[in-house]
Coordinates of C-alpha atoms and ligand atoms in Angstrom, one line a residue:
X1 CA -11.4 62.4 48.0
X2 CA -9.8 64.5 45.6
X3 CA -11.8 68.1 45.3
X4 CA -11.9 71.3 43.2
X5 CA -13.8 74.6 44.1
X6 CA -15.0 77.1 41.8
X7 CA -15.9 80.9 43.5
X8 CA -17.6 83.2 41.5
X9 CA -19.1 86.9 43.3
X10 CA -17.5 88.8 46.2
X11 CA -14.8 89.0 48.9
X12 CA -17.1 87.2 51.2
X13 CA -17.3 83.9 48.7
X14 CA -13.5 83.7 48.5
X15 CA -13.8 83.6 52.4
X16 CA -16.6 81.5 52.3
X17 CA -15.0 79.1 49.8
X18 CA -11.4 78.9 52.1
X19 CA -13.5 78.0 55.0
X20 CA -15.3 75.0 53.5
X21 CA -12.2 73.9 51.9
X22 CA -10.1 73.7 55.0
X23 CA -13.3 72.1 56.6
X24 CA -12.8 69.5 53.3
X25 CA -8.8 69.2 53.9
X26 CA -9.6 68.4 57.9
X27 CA -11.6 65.3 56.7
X28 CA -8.5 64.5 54.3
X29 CA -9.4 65.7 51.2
X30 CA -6.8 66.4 48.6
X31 CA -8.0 70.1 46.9
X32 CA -7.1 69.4 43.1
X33 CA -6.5 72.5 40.5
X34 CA -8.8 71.2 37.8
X35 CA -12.4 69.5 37.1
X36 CA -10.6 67.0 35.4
X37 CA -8.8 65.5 38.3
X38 CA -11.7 65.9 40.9
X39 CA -14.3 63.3 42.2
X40 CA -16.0 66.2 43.7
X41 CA -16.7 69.8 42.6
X42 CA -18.2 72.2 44.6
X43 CA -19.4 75.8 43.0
X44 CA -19.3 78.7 45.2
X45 CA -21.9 81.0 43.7
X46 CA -23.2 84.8 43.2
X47 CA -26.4 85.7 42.7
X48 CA -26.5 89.9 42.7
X49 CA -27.1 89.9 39.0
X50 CA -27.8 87.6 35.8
X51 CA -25.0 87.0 34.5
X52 CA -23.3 85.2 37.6
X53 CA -25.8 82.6 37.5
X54 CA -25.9 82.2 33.6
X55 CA -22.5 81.3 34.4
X56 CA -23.0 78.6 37.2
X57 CA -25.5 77.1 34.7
X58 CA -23.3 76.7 31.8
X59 CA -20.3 75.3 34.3
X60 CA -23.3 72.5 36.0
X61 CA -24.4 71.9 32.3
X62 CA -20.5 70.8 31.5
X63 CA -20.3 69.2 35.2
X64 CA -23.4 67.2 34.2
X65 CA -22.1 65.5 31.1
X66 CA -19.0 64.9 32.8
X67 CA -21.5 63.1 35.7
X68 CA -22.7 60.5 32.7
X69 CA -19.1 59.5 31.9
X70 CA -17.1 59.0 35.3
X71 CA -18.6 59.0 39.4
X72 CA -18.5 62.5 40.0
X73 CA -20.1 64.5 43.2
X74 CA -21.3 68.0 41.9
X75 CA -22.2 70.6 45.2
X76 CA -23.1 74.5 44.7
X77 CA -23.0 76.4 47.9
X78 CA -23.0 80.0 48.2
X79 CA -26.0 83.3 47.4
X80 CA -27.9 81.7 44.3
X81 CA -28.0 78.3 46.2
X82 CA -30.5 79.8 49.0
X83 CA -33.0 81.1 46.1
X84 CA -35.8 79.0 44.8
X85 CA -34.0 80.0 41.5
X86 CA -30.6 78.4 42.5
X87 CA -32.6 75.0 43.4
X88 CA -34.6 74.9 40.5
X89 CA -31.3 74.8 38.8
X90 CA -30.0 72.6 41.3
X91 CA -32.8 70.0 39.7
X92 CA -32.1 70.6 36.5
X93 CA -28.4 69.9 36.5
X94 CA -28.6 67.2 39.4
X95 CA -26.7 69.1 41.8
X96 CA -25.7 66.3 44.7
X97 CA -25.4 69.0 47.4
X98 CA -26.4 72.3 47.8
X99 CA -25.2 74.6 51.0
X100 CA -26.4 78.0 51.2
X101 CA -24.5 81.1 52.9
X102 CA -25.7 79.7 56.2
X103 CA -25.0 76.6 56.3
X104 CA -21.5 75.9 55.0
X105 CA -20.9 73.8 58.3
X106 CA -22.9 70.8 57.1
X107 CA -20.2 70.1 54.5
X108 CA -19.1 67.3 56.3
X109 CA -22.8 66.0 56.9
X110 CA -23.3 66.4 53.0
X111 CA -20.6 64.2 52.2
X112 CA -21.2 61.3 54.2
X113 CA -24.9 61.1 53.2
X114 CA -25.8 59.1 50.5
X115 CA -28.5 60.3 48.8
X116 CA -28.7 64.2 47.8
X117 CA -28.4 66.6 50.7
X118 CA -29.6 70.4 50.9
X119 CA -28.7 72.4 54.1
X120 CA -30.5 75.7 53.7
X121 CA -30.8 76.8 57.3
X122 CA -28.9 79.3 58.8
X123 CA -26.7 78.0 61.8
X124 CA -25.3 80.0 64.7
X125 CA -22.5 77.9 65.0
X126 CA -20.6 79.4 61.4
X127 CA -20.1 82.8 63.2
X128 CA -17.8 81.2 65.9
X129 CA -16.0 78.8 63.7
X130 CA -12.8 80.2 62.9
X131 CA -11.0 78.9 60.1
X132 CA -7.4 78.1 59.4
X133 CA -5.2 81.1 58.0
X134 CA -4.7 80.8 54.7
X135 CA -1.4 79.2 54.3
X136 CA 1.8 80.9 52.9
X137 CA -0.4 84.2 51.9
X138 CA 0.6 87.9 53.4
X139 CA -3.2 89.1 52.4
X140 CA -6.5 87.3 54.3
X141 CA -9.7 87.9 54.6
X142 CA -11.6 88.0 57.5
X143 CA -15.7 87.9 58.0
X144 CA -16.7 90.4 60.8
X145 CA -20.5 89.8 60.1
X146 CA -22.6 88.4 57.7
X147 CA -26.4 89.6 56.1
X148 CA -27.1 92.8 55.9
X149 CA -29.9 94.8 57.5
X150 CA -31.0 97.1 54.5
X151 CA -33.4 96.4 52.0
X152 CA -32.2 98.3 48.7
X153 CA -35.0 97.9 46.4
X154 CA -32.4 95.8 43.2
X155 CA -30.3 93.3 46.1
X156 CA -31.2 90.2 46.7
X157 CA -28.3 89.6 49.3
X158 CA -30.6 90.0 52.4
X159 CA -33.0 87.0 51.1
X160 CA -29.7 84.7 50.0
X161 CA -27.6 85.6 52.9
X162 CA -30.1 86.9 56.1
X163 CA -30.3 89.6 58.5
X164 CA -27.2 91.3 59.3
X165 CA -25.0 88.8 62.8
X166 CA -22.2 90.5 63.8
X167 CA -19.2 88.1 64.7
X168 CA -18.1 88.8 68.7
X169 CA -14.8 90.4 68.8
X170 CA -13.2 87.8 70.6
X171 CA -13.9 85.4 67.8
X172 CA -12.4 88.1 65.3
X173 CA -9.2 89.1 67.3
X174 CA -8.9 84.9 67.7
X175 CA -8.5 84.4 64.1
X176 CA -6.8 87.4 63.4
X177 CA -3.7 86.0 65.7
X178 CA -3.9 82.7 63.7
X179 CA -3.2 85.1 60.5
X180 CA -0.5 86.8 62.0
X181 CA 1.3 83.8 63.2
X182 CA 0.9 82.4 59.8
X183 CA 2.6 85.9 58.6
X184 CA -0.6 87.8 57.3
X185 CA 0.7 91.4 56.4
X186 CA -2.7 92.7 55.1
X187 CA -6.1 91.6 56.4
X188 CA -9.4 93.0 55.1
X189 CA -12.3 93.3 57.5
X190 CA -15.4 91.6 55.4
X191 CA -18.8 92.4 56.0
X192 CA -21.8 93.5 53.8
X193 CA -22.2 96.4 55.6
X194 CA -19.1 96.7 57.9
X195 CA -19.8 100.0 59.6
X196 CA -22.9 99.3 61.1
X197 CA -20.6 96.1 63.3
X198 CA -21.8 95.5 66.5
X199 CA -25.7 97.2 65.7
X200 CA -27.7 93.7 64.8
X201 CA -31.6 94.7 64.2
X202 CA -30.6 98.1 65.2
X203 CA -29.9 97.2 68.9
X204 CA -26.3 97.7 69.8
X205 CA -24.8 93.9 71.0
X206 CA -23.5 94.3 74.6
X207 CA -19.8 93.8 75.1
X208 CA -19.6 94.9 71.2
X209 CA -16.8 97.5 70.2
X210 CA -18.5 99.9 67.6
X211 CA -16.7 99.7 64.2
X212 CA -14.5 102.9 65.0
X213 CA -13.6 100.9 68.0
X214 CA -12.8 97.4 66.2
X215 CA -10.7 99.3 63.3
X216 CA -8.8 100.8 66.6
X217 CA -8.4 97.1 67.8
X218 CA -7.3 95.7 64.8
X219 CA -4.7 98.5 64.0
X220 CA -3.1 97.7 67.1
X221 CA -2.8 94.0 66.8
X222 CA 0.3 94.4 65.0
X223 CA -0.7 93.8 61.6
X224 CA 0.7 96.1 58.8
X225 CA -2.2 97.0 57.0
X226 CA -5.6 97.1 57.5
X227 CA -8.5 97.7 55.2
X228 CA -12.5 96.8 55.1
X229 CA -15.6 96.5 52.9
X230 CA -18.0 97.2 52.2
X231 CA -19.5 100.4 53.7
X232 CA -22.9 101.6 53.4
X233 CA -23.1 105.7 53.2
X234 CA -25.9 105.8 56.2
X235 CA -23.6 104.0 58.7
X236 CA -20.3 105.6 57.6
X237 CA -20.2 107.7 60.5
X238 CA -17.3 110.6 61.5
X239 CA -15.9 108.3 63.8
X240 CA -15.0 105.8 61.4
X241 CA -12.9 108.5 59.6
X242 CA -11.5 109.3 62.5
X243 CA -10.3 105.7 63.8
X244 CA -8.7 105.6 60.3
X245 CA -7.1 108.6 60.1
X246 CA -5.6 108.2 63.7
X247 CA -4.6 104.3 63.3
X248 CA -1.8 104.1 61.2
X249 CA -1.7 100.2 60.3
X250 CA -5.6 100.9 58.6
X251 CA -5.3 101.7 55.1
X252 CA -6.5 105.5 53.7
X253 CA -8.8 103.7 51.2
X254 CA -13.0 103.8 51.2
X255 CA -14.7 101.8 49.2
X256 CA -18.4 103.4 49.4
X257 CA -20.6 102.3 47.1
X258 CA -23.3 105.3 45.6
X259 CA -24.8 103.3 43.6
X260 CA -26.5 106.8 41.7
X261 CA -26.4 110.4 41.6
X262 CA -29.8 111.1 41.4
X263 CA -32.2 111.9 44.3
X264 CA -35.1 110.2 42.4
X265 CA -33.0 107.2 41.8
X266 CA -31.7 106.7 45.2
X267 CA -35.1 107.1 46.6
X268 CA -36.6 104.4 44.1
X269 CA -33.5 102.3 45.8
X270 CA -34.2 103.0 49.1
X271 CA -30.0 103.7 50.0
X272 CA -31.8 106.3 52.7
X273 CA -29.6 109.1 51.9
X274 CA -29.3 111.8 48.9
X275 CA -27.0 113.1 47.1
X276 CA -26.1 115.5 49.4
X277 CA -25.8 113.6 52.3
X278 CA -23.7 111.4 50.4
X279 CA -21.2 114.3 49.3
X280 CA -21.1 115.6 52.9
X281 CA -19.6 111.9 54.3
X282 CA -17.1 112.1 51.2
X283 CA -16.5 115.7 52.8
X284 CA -15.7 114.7 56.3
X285 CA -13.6 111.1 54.8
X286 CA -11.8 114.2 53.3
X287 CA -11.4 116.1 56.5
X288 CA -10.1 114.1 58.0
X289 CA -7.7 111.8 56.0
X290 CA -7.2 114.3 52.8
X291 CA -5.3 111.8 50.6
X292 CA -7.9 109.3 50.9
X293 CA -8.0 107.0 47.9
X294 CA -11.9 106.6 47.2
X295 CA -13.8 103.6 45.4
X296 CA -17.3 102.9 45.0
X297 CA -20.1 101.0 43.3
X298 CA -22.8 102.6 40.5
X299 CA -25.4 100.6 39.0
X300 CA -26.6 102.0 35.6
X301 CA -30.1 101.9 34.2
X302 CA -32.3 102.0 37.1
X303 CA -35.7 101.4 36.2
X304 CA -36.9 104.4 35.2
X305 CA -33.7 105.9 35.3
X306 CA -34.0 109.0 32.6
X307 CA -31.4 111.0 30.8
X308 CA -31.3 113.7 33.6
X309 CA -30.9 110.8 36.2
X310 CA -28.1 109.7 34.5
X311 CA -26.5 113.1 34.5
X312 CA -26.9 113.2 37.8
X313 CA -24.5 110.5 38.4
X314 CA -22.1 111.8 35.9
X315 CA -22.1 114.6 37.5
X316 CA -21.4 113.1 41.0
X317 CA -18.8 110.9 39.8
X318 CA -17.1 114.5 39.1
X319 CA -18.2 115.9 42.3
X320 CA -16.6 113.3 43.9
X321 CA -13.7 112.7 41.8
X322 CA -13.4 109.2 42.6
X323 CA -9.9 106.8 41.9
X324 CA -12.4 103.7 40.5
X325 CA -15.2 102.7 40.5
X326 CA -17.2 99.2 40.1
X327 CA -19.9 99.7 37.6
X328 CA -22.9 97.3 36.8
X329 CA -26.0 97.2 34.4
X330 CA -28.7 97.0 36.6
X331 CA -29.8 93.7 36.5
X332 CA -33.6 92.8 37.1
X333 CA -33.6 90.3 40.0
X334 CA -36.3 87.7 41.0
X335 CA -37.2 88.5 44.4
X336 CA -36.0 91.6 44.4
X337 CA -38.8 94.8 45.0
X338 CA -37.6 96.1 42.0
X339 CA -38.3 93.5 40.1
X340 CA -41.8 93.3 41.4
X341 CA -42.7 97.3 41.2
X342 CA -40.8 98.4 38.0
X343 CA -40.3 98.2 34.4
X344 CA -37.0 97.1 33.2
X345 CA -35.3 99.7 31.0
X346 CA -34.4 98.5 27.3
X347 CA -30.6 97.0 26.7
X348 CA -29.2 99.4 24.6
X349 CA -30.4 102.2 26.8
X350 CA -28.7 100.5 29.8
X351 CA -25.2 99.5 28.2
X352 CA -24.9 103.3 26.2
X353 CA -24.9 105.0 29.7
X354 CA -23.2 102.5 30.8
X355 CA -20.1 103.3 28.2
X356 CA -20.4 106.8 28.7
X357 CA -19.7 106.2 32.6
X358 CA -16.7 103.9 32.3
X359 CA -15.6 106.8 29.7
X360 CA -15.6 108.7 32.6
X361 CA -14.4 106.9 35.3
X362 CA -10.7 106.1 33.1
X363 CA -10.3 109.6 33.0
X364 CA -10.9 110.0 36.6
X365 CA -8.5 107.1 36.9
X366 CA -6.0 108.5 34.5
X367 CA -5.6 111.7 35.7
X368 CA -5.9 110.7 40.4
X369 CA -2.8 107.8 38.9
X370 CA -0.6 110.4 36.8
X371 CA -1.4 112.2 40.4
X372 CA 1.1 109.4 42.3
X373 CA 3.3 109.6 39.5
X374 CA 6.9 110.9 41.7
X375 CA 5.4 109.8 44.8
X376 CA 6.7 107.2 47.1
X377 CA 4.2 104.2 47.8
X378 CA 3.8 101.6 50.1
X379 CA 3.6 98.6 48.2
X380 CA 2.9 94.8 49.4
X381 CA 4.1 92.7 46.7
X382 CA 3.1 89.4 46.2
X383 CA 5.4 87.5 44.0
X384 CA 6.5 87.4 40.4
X385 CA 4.3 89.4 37.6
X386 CA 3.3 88.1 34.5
X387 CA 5.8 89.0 32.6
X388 CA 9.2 87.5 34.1
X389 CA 11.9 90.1 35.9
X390 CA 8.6 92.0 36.9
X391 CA 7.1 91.9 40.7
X392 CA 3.2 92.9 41.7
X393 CA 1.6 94.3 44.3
X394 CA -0.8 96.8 45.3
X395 CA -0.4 100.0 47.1
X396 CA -2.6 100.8 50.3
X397 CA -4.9 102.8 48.1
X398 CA -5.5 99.3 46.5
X399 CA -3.7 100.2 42.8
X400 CA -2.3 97.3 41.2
X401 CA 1.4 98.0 41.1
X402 CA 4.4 96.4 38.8
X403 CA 8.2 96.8 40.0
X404 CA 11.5 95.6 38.5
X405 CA 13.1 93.0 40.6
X406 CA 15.8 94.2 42.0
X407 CA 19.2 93.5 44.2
X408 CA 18.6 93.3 47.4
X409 CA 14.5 93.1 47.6
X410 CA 12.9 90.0 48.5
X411 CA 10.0 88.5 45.6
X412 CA 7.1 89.4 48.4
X413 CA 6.6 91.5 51.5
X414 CA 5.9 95.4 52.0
X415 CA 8.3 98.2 50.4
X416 CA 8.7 101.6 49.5
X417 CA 8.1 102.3 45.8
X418 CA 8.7 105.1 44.1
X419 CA 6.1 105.4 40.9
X420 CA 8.0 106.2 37.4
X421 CA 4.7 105.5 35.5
X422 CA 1.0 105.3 35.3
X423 CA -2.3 104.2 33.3
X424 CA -5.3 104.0 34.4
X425 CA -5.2 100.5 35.9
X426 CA -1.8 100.0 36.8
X427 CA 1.1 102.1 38.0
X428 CA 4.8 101.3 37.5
X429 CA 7.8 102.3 39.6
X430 CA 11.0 101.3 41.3
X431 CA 11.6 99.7 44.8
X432 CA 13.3 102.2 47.2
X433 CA 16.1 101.5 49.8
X434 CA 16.7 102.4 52.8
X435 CA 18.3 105.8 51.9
X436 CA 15.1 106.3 49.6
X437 CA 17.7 105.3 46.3
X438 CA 16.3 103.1 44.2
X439 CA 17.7 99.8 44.4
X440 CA 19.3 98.6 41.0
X441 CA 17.8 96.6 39.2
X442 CA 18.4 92.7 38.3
X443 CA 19.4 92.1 35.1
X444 CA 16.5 90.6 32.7
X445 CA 17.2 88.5 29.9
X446 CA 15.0 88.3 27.7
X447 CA 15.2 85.6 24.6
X448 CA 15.4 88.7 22.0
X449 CA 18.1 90.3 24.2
X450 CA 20.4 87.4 25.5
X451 CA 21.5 84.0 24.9
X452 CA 21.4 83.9 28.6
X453 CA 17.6 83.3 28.6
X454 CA 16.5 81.3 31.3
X455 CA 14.8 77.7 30.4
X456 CA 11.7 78.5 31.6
X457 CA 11.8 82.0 29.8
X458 CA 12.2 79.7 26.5
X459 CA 9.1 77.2 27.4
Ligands
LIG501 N1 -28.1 94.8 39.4 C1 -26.9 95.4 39.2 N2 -26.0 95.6 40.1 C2 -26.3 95.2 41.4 N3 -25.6 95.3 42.5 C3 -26.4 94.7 43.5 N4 -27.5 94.3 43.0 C4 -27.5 94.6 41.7 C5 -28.5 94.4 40.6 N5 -29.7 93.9 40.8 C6 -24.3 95.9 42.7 C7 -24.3 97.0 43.6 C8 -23.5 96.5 44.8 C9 -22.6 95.5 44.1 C10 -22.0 94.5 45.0 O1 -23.4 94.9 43.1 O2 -23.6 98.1 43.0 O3 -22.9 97.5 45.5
LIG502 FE1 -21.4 88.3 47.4 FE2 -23.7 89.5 47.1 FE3 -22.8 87.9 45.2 FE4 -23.7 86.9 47.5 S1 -24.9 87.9 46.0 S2 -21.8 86.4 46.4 S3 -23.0 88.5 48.9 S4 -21.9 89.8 45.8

């Protein structure tokens, strides 16, 4: 069988979607880049807002027509295939098999049945499978729990994905080894609400290290770098800060989502906290680990969100003073209280705040790079950039980095950088050596500039 998998949505989908294709490479399966060579395709998909699953329909719609012409196996797995809105879709575009969050162990099942198959159950057994690390990668990924136990009033993650199950650490510090001894440099604790590990239903698991604990664990496994999401404020507690700021390997970087600014708003949400509570976490996060890099989430145009609201949030986003931030239109979701209770606020009013906010975050990103401009920077490059004689990486605060390639510095692996140069999505500097000189730089030739320019250069 010669596969292809599509992953659309979060860090957990990219897990998800490496799991089920190692299960698929176990039963020899060949994983193919393109549609076009595939007998199967299999859609990991995302169902937080609309235009996610617009998405997977107009992909299935293609996949369909492609199904008339040549035998072709179409599955969807993932958020919007739990939803009665993901299977009605699943009928309409006659989806073969369809595996929701839970139940990404029946792959194998799925494929030897004949007729359509749909595993929508959640099975125990997923939390102790431990995947293959992903080959020949320094960064992985690695699912601590899955659900959540919140009920924000716009998400529809705890109906596609369940109450929050916590992983046991034995299974966790099992597969971390496997990503070490495959030469992981970087893994990044995944969870939909990481902090509260170990606290299923509210009832601490016995045997369970609390997340301060499991961050303490981790950092002393050996691996380089360490970093987590996503946080909820309410379980974000001073001890977590602490763990961070006292284990070196894990990462001074905090990705915790607001979502708004206003007390109003975040009560019509249900996030359980306020404004003010919120500040005072970023306060402590500060406290303790003062060069904290600091990322969250805001959705825009509430229902019933009003001008004042919004200010609220602008306001907060100064308070805070943030590095980046994800920002989303909110997006009216079947299922979701919100969408049952409230009246959806009109387009234009939604994607006008929504311009004035990412106005506002690029200067906050602007001005918290030129900040690193001088500094020295851990960076874990990856390999070659896009444009050739460049490397990329990113830095433990998570910015995307670009460096020369120079004598003496191998294409991937963790260095010192020194930044030269900033925007607000990128920063540019020079790899370091060991006496903290720069190291010089390999020549580029460029076809303008040389003769010398290599043949793939000219391609
Ligand atoms: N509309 C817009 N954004 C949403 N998010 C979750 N649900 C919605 C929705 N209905 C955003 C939140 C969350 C991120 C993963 O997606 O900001 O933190
Ligand atoms: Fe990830 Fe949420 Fe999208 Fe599911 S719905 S893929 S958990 S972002």
């Amino acid at each position: 069988m010669k596969a292809h998998l599509i992953t659309y949505g979060c860090q957990m989908n990219e897990y998800d979607t490496h799991l089920v294709q190692s299960q698929l490479v176990s039963f020899g399966a060949d994983i193919v880049d393109s549609v076009d060579e595939a007998d199967f395709v299999l859609i990991n998909t995302c169902a937080v807002r609309g235009k996610p699953v617009d998405k997977v329909r107009s992909v299935l719609g293609d996949l369909r027509k492609q199904k008339q012409k040549r035998p072709l196996v179409v599955g969807m797995m993932g958020c919007l295939a739990q939803l009665e809105e993901g299977q009605q879709i699943a009928r309409k575009f006659e989806v073969d098999v369809l595996l929701g969050p839970g139940s990404l162990l029946d792959i194998g099942q799925a494929l030897e049945s004949n007729e359509r198959f749909w595993g929508l159950q959640f099975k125990d057994e997923l939390h102790g499978h431990i995947p293959p690390p992903p080959a020949g990668r320094l960064q992985a990924h690695l699912t601590i729990m899955r659900g959540c136990d919140h009920h924000c009033t716009y998400c529809i993650v705890p109906t596609t994905r369940g109450p929050q199950v916590s992983r046991s650490p034995d299974d966790i510090l099992r597969e971390l080894d496997l990503q070490l001894a495959a030469g992981v440099q970087e893994v990044t604790l995944l969870g939909q609400n990481v902090n509260a590990y170990g606290v299923d239903g509210g009832a601490r698991l016995a045997g369970y290290p609390s997340f301060a604990d499991l961050l303490r664990l981790v950092g002393q496994s050996g691996v380089r770098r360490v970093k987590f999401t996503t946080s909820h404020p309410m379980n974000f507690t001073e001890d977590v800060a602490a763990a961070m700021a006292e284990t070196p390997a894990v990462c001074e970087f905090v990705h915790l989502p607001v979502q708004s600014g206003s007390n109003r708003v975040l009560r019509r949400m249900a996030r359980e906290y306020t404004r003010e509570k919120y500040l005072e976490h970023i306060a402590q996060i500060r406290r303790h680990m003062p060069h904290a890099v600091l990322a969250t989430d805001i959705i825009v145009g509430f229902p019933g969100e009003t001008e004042e609201d919004f200010a609220d949030t602008l306001s907060l986003y100064d308070a805070v003073g943030y590095d980046s931030a994800y920002m989303f239109i909110y997006s009216a979701r079947p299922g979701t209280p919100s969408y049952k209770h409230f009246q959806d606020l009109p387009r234009e009013v939604k994607t006008e705040r929504l311009q004035r906010l990412i106005a506002r975050q690029k200067e906050w990103s602007n001005r918290k790079n030129a900040e690193k401009v001088g500094t020295v920077q851990e960076v874990l490059l990856r390999g070659d950039a896009h444009e050739s004689g460049f490397l990329e990486g990113h830095t433990r605060g998570n910015h995307p980095t670009v460096v020369p390639k120079a004598v003496g510095a191998d294409g991937a692996g963790i260095v010192q950088v020194r930044i030269e140069h900033a925007t607000p999505h990128m920063m540019y500097g020079r790899i370091l050596g060991e006496g903290g000189q720069p190291l010089p730089e390999l020549p580029r030739f460029t076809p303008e500039s040389s003769a010398l320019s290599s043949p793939l250069q000219m391609a």
